[in-house]
Coordinates of N, CA and C in Angstrom, one line a residue:
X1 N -10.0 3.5 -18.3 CA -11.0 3.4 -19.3 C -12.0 2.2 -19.0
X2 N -12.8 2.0 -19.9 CA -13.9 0.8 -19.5 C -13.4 -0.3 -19.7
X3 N -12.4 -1.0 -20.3 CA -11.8 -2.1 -20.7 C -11.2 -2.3 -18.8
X4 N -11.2 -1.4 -17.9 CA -10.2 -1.9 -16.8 C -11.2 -1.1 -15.6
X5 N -12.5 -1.4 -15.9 CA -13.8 -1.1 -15.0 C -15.2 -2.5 -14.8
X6 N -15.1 -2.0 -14.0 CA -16.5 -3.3 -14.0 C -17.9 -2.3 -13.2
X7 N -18.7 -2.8 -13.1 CA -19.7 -2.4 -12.3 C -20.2 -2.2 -10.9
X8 N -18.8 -2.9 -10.2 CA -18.6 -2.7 -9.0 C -18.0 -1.7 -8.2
X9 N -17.5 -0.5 -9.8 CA -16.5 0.3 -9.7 C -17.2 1.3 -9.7
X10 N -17.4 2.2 -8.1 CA -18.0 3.1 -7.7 C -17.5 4.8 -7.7
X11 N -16.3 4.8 -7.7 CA -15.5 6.3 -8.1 C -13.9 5.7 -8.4
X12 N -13.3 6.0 -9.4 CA -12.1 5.1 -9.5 C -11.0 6.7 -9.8
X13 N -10.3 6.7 -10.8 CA -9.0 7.2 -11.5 C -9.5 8.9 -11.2
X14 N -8.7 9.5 -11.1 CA -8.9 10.7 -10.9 C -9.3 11.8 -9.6
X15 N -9.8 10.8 -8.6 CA -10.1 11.4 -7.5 C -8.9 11.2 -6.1
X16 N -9.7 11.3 -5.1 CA -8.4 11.4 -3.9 C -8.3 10.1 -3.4
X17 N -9.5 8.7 -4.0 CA -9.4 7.7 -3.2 C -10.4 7.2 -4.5
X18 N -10.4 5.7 -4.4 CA -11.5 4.5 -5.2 C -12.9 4.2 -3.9
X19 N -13.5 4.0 -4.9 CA -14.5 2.9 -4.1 C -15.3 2.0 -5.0
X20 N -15.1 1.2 -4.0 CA -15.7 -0.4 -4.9 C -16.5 -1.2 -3.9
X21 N -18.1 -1.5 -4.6 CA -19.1 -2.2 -3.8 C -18.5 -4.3 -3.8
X22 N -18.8 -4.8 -2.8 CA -18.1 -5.9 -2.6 C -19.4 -6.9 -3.4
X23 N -18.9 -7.6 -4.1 CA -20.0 -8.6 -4.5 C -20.5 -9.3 -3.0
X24 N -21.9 -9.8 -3.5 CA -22.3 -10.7 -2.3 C -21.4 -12.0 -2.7
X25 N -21.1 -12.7 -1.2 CA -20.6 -13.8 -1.7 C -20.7 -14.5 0.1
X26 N -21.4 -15.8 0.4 CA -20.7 -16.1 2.2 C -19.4 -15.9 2.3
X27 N -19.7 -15.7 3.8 CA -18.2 -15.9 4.5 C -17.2 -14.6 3.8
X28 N -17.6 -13.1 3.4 CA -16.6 -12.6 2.5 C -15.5 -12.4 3.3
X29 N -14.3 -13.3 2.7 CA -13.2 -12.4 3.1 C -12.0 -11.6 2.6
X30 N -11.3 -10.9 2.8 CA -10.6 -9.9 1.9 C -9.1 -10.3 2.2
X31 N -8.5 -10.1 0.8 CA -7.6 -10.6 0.8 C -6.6 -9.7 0.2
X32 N -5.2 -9.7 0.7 CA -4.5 -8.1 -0.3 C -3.2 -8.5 -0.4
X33 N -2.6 -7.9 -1.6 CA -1.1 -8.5 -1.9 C 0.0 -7.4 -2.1
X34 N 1.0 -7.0 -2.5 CA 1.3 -5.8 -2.9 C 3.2 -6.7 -3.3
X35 N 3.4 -6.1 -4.5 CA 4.7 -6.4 -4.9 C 5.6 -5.5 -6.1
X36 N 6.2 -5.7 -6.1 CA 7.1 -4.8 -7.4 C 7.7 -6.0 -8.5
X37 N 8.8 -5.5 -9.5 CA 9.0 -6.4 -10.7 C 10.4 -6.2 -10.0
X38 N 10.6 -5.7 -8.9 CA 12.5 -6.2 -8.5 C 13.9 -5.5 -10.0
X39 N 14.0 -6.0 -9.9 CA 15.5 -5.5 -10.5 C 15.4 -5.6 -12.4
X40 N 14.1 -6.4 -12.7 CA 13.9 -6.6 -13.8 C 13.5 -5.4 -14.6
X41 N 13.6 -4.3 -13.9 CA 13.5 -3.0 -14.0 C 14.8 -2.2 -14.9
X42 N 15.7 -2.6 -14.4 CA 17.0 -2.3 -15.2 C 17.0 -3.5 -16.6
X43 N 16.3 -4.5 -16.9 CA 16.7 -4.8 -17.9 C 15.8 -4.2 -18.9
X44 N 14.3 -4.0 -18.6 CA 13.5 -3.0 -18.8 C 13.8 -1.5 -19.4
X45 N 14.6 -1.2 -18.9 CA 15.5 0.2 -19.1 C 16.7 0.0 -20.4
X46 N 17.1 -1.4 -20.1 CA 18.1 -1.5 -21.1 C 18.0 -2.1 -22.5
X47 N 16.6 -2.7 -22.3 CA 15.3 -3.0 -23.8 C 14.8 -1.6 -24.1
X48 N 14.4 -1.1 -23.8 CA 13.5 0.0 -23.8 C 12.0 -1.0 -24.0
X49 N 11.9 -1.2 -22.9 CA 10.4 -2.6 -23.1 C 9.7 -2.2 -21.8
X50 N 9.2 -1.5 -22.1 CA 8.1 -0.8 -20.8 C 7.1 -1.6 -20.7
X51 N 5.9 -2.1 -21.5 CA 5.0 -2.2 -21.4 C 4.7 -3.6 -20.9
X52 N 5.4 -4.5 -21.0 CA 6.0 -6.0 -20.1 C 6.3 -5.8 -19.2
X53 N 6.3 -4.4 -18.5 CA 6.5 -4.3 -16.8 C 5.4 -4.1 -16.2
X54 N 4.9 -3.2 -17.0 CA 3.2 -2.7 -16.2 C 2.3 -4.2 -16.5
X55 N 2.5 -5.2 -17.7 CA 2.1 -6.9 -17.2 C 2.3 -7.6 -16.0
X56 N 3.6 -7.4 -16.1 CA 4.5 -8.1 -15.0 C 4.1 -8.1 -13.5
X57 N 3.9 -6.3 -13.3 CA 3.6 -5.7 -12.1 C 2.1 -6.7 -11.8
X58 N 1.1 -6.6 -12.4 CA 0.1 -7.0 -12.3 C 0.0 -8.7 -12.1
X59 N 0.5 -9.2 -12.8 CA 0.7 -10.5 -12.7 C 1.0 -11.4 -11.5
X60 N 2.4 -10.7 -10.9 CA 3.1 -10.9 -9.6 C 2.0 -10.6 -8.8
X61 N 1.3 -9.8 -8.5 CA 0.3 -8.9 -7.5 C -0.9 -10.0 -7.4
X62 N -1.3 -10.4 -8.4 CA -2.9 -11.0 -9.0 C -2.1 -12.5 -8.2
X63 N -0.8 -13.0 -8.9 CA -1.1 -14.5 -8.9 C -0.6 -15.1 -7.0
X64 N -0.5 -13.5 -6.1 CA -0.3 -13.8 -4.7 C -1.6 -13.7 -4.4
X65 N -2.5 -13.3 -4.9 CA -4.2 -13.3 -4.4 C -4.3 -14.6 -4.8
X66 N -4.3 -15.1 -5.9 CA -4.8 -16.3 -6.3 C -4.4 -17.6 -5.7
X67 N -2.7 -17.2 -4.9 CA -2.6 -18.6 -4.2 C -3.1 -18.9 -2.9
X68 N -4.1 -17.7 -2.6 CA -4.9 -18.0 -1.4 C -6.2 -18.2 -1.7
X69 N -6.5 -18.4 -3.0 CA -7.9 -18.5 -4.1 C -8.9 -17.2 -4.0
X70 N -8.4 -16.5 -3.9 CA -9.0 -15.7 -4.0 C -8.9 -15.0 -4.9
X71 N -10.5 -14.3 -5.6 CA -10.6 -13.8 -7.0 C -10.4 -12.0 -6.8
X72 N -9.4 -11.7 -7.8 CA -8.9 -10.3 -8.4 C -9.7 -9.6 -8.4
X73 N -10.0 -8.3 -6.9 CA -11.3 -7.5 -7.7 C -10.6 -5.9 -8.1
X74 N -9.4 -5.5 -7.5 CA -9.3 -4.5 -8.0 C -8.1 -3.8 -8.1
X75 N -7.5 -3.4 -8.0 CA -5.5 -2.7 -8.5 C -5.9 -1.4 -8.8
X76 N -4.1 -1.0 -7.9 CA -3.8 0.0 -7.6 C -2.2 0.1 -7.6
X77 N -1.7 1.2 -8.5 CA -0.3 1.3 -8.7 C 0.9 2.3 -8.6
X78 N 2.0 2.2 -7.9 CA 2.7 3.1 -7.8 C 3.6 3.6 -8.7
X79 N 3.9 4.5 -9.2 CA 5.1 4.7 -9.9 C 6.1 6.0 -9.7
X80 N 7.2 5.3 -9.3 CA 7.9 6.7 -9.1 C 9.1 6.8 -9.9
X81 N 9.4 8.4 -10.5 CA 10.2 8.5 -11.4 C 11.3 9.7 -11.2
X82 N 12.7 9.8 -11.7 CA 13.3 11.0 -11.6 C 12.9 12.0 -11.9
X83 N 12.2 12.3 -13.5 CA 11.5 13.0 -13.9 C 10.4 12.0 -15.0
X84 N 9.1 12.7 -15.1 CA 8.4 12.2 -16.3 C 8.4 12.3 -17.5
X85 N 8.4 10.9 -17.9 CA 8.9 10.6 -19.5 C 7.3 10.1 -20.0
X86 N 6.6 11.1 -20.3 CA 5.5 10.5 -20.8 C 5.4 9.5 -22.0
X87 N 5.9 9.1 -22.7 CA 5.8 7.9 -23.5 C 6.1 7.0 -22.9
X88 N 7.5 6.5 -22.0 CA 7.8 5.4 -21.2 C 6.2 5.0 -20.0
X89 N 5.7 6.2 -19.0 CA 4.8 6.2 -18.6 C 3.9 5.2 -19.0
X90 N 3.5 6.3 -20.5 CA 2.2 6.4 -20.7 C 2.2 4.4 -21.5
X91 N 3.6 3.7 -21.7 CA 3.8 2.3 -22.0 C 3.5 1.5 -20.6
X92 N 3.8 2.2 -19.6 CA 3.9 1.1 -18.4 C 2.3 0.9 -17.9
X93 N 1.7 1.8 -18.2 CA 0.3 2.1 -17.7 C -0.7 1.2 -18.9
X94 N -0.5 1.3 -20.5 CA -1.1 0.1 -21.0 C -0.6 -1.3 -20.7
X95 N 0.5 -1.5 -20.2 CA 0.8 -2.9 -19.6 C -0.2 -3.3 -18.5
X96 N -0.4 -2.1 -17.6 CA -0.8 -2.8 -16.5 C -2.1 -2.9 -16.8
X97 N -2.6 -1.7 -17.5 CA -4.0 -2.1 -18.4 C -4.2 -3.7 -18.6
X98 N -3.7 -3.7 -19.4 CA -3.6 -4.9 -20.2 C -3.6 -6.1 -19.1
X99 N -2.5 -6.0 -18.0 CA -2.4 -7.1 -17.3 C -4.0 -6.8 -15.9
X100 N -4.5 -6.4 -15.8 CA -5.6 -6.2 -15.6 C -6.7 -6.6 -16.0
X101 N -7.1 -6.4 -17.7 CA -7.8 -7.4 -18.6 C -7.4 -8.7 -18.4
X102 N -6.2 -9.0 -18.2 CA -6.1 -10.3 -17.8 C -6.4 -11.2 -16.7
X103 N -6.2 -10.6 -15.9 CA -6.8 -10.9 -14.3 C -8.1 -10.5 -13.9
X104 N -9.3 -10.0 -15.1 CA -10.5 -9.9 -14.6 C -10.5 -8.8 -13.9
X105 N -9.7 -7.8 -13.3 CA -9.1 -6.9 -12.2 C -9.8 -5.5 -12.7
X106 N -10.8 -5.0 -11.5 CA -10.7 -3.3 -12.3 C -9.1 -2.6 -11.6
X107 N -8.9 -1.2 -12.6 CA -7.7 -0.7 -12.5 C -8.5 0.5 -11.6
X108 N -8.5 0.8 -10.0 CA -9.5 1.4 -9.8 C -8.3 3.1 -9.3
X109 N -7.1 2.8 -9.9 CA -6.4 4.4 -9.4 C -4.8 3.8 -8.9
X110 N -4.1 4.9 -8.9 CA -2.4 4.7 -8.8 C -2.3 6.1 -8.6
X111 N -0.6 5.9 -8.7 CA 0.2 7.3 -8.1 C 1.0 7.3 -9.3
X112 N 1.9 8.5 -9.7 CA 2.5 9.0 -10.4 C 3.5 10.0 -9.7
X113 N 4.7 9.5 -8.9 CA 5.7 10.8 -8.3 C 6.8 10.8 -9.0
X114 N 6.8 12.2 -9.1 CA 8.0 12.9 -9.2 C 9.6 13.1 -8.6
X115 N 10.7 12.7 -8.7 CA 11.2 12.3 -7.8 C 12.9 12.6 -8.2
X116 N 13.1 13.8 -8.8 CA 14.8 13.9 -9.3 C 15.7 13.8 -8.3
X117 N 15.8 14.3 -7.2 CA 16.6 13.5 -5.8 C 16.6 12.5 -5.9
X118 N 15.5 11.1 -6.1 CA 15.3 9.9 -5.5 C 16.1 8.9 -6.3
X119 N 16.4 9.1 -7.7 CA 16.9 8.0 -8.5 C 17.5 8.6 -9.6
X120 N 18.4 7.9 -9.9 CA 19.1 8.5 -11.7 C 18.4 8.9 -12.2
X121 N 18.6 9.4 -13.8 CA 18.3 10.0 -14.4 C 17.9 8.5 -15.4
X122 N 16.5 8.6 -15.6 CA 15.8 8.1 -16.7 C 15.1 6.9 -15.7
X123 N 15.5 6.7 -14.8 CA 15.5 5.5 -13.7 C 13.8 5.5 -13.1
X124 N 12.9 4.3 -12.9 CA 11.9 4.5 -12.2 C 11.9 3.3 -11.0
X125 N 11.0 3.2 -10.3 CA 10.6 2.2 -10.0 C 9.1 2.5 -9.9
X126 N 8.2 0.8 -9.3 CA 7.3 0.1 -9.7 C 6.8 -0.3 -8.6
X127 N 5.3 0.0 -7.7 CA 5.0 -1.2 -7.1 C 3.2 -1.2 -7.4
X128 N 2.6 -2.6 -6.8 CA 1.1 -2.8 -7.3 C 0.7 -3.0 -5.8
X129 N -0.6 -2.7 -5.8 CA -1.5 -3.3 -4.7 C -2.5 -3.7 -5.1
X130 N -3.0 -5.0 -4.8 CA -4.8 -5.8 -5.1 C -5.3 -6.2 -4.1
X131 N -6.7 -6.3 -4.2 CA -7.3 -7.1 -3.0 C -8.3 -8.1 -4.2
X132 N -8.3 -9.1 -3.3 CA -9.1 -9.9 -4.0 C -10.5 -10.6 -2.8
X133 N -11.2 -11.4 -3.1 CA -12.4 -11.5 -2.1 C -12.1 -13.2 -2.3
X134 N -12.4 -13.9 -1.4 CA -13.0 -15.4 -1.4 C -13.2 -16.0 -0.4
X135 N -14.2 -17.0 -0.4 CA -15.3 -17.1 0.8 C -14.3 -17.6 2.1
X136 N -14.2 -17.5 3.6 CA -13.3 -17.7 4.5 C -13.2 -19.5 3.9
X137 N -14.2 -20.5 4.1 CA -14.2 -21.8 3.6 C -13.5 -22.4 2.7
X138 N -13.5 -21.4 1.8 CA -12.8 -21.5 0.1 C -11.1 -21.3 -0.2
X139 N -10.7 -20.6 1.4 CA -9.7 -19.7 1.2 C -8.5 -20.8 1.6
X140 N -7.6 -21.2 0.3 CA -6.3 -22.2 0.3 C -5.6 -21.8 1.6
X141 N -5.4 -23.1 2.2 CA -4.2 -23.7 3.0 C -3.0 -22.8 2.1
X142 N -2.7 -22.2 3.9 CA -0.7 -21.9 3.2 C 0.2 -23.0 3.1
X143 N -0.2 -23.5 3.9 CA 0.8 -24.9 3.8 C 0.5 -26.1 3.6
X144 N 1.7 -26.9 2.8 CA 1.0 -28.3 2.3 C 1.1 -29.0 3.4
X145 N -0.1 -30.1 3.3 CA 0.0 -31.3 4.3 C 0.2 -32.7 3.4
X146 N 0.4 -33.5 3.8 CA 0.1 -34.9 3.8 C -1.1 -34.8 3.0
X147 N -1.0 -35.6 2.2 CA -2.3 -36.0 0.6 C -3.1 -34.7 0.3
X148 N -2.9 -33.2 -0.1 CA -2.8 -32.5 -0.9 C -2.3 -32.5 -1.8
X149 N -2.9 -32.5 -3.4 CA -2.6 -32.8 -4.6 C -1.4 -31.4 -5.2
X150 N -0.7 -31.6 -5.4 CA 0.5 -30.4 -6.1 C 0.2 -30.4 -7.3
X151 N 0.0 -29.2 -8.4 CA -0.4 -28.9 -9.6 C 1.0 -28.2 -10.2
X152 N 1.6 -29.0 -11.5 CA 2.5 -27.8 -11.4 C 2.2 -27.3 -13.4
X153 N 2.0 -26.2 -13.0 CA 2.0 -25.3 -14.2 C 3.3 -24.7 -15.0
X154 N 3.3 -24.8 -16.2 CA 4.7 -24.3 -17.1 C 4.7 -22.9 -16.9
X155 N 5.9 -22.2 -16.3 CA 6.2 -21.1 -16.6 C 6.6 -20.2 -17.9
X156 N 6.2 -19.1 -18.1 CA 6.5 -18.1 -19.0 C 8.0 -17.5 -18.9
X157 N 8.9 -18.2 -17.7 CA 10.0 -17.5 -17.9 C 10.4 -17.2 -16.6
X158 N 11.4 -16.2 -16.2 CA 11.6 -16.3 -14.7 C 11.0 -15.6 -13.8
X159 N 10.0 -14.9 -14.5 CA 8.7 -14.0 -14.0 C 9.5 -12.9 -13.8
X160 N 9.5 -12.2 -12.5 CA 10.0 -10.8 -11.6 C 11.1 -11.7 -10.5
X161 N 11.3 -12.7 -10.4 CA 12.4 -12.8 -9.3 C 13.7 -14.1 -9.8
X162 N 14.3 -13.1 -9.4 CA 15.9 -13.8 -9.7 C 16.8 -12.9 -10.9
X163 N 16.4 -11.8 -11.1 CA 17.0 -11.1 -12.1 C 18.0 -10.1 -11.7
X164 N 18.1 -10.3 -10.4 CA 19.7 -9.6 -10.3 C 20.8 -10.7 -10.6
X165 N 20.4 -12.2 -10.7 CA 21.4 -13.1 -10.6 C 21.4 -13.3 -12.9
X166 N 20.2 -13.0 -13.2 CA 19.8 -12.8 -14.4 C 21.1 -12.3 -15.3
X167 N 20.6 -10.6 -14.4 CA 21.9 -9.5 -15.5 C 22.9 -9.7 -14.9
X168 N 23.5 -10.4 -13.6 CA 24.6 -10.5 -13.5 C 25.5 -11.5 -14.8
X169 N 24.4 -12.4 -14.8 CA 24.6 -13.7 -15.9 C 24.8 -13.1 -17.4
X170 N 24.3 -12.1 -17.5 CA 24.6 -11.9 -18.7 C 25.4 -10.3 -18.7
X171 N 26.1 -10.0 -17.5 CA 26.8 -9.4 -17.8 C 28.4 -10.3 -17.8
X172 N 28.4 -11.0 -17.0 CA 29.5 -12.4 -17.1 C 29.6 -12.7 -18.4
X173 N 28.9 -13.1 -19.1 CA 28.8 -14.4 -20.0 C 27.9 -13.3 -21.6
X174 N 28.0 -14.0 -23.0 CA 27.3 -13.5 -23.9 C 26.0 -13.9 -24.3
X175 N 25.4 -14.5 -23.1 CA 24.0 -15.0 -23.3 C 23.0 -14.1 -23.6
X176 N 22.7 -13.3 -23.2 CA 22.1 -12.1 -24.1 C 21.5 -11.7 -25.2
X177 N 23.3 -12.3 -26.4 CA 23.1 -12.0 -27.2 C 22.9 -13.4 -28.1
X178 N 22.8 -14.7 -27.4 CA 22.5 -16.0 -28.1 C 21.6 -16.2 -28.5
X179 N 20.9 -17.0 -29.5 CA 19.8 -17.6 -29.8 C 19.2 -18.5 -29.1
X180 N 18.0 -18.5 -29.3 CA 17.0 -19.9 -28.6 C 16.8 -20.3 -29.6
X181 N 16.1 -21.7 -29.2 CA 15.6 -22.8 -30.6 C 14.6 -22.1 -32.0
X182 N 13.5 -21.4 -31.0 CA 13.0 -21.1 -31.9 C 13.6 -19.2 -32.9
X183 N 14.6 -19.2 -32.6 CA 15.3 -18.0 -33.7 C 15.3 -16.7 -32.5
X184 N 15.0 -16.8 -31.5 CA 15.0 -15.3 -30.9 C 15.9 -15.1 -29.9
X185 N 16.2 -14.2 -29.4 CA 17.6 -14.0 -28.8 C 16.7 -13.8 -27.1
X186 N 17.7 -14.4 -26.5 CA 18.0 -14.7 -25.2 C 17.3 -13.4 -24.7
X187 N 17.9 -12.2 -24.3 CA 17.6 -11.0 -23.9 C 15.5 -10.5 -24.3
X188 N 15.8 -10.9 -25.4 CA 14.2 -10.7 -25.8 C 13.3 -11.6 -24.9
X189 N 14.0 -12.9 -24.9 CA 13.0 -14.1 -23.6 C 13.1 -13.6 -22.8
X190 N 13.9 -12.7 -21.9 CA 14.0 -12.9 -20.8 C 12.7 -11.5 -20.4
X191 N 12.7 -11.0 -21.5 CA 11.8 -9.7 -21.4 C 10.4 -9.8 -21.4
X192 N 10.0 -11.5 -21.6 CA 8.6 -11.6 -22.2 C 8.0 -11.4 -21.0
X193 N 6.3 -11.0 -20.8 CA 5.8 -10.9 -19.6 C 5.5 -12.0 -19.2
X194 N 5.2 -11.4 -17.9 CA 4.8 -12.8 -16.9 C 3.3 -13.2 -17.3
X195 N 3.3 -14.5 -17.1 CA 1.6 -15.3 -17.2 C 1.1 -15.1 -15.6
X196 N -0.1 -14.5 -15.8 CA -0.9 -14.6 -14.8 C -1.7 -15.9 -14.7
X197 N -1.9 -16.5 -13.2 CA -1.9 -17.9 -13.6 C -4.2 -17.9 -13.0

């Protein structure tokens, strides 16, 4: 829709392929990420909390562009399923909307397969691809040196990784079902979406 379009967005959703005109900018160089939400997928399944994945997906994807500074120009997403559950879908797909509005990002096309051989029954998985652009000059050091400043930002939570060690933890243990300070249970935190940074 237009909420997850920009004007650089030359044929997007519905055809065999996107195209997108590159802003002018020196030195352009292109930059691309691609990731999944990992295993946070089964806790997902076990909330019925769809729409904090298709966030999630986007967030992970966008904030690997950004640690090379480079800015979010456009996403592209996989989804594959045993069979289609159009409501669960049609939740994963406003997430990534959504996580899209958040990253500035147009949503310029994805996949949708079909797949009853591939995985259980009600079971999907998830992956994103982005490119983002920023000038070769501008484009962040992978590695720190000697007197580079470290910034460190509060996280939203454990993001997409470490959540097989996650539900093992709360299949061990009744954390799950405990309270946090402010009155909400454990299992609900762990389901919040990721912050795109």
């Amino acid at each position: 829709g237009k909420e997850t379009t920009n004007a650089n967005v030359l044929a997007s959703v519905g055809g065999f392929a996107a195209a997108y005109r590159l802003p002018e900018i020196s030195e352009p160089t292109l930059i691309s990420a691609t990731d999944g939400v990992g295993t946070k997928l089964l806790l997902a399944l076990q909330c019925d909390a769809h729409e904090t994945i298709g966030i999630d997906l986007v967030a992970m994807v966008a904030n690997d562009l950004l640690a090379s500074g480079a800015q979010p120009l456009f996403f592209l997403d996989y989804m594959a399923v045993d069979h289609l559950d159009v409501d669960r879908t049609e939740a994963v797909v406003r997430g990534i909307a959504y996580g899209c509005q958040q990253a500035q990002m147009a949503l310029i096309g994805g996949e949708t397969a079909e797949m009853p051989d591939m995985y259980p029954q009600h079971h999907y998985d998830l992956a994103g691809f982005a490119v983002g652009l920023v000038s070769a000059s501008k484009r962040l050091p992978q590695k720190v040196a000697a007197g580079d400043v470290l910034i460190g930002l509060p996280s939203s939570g454990v993001h997409s990784n470490g959540y097989s060690l996650v539900r093992k933890l709360l299949a061990e243990t009744d954390l799950g079902s405990q309270s946090l300070d402010d009155g909400s249970e454990m299992l609900n935190a762990l389901m919040a979406a990721n912050v795109g940074f």
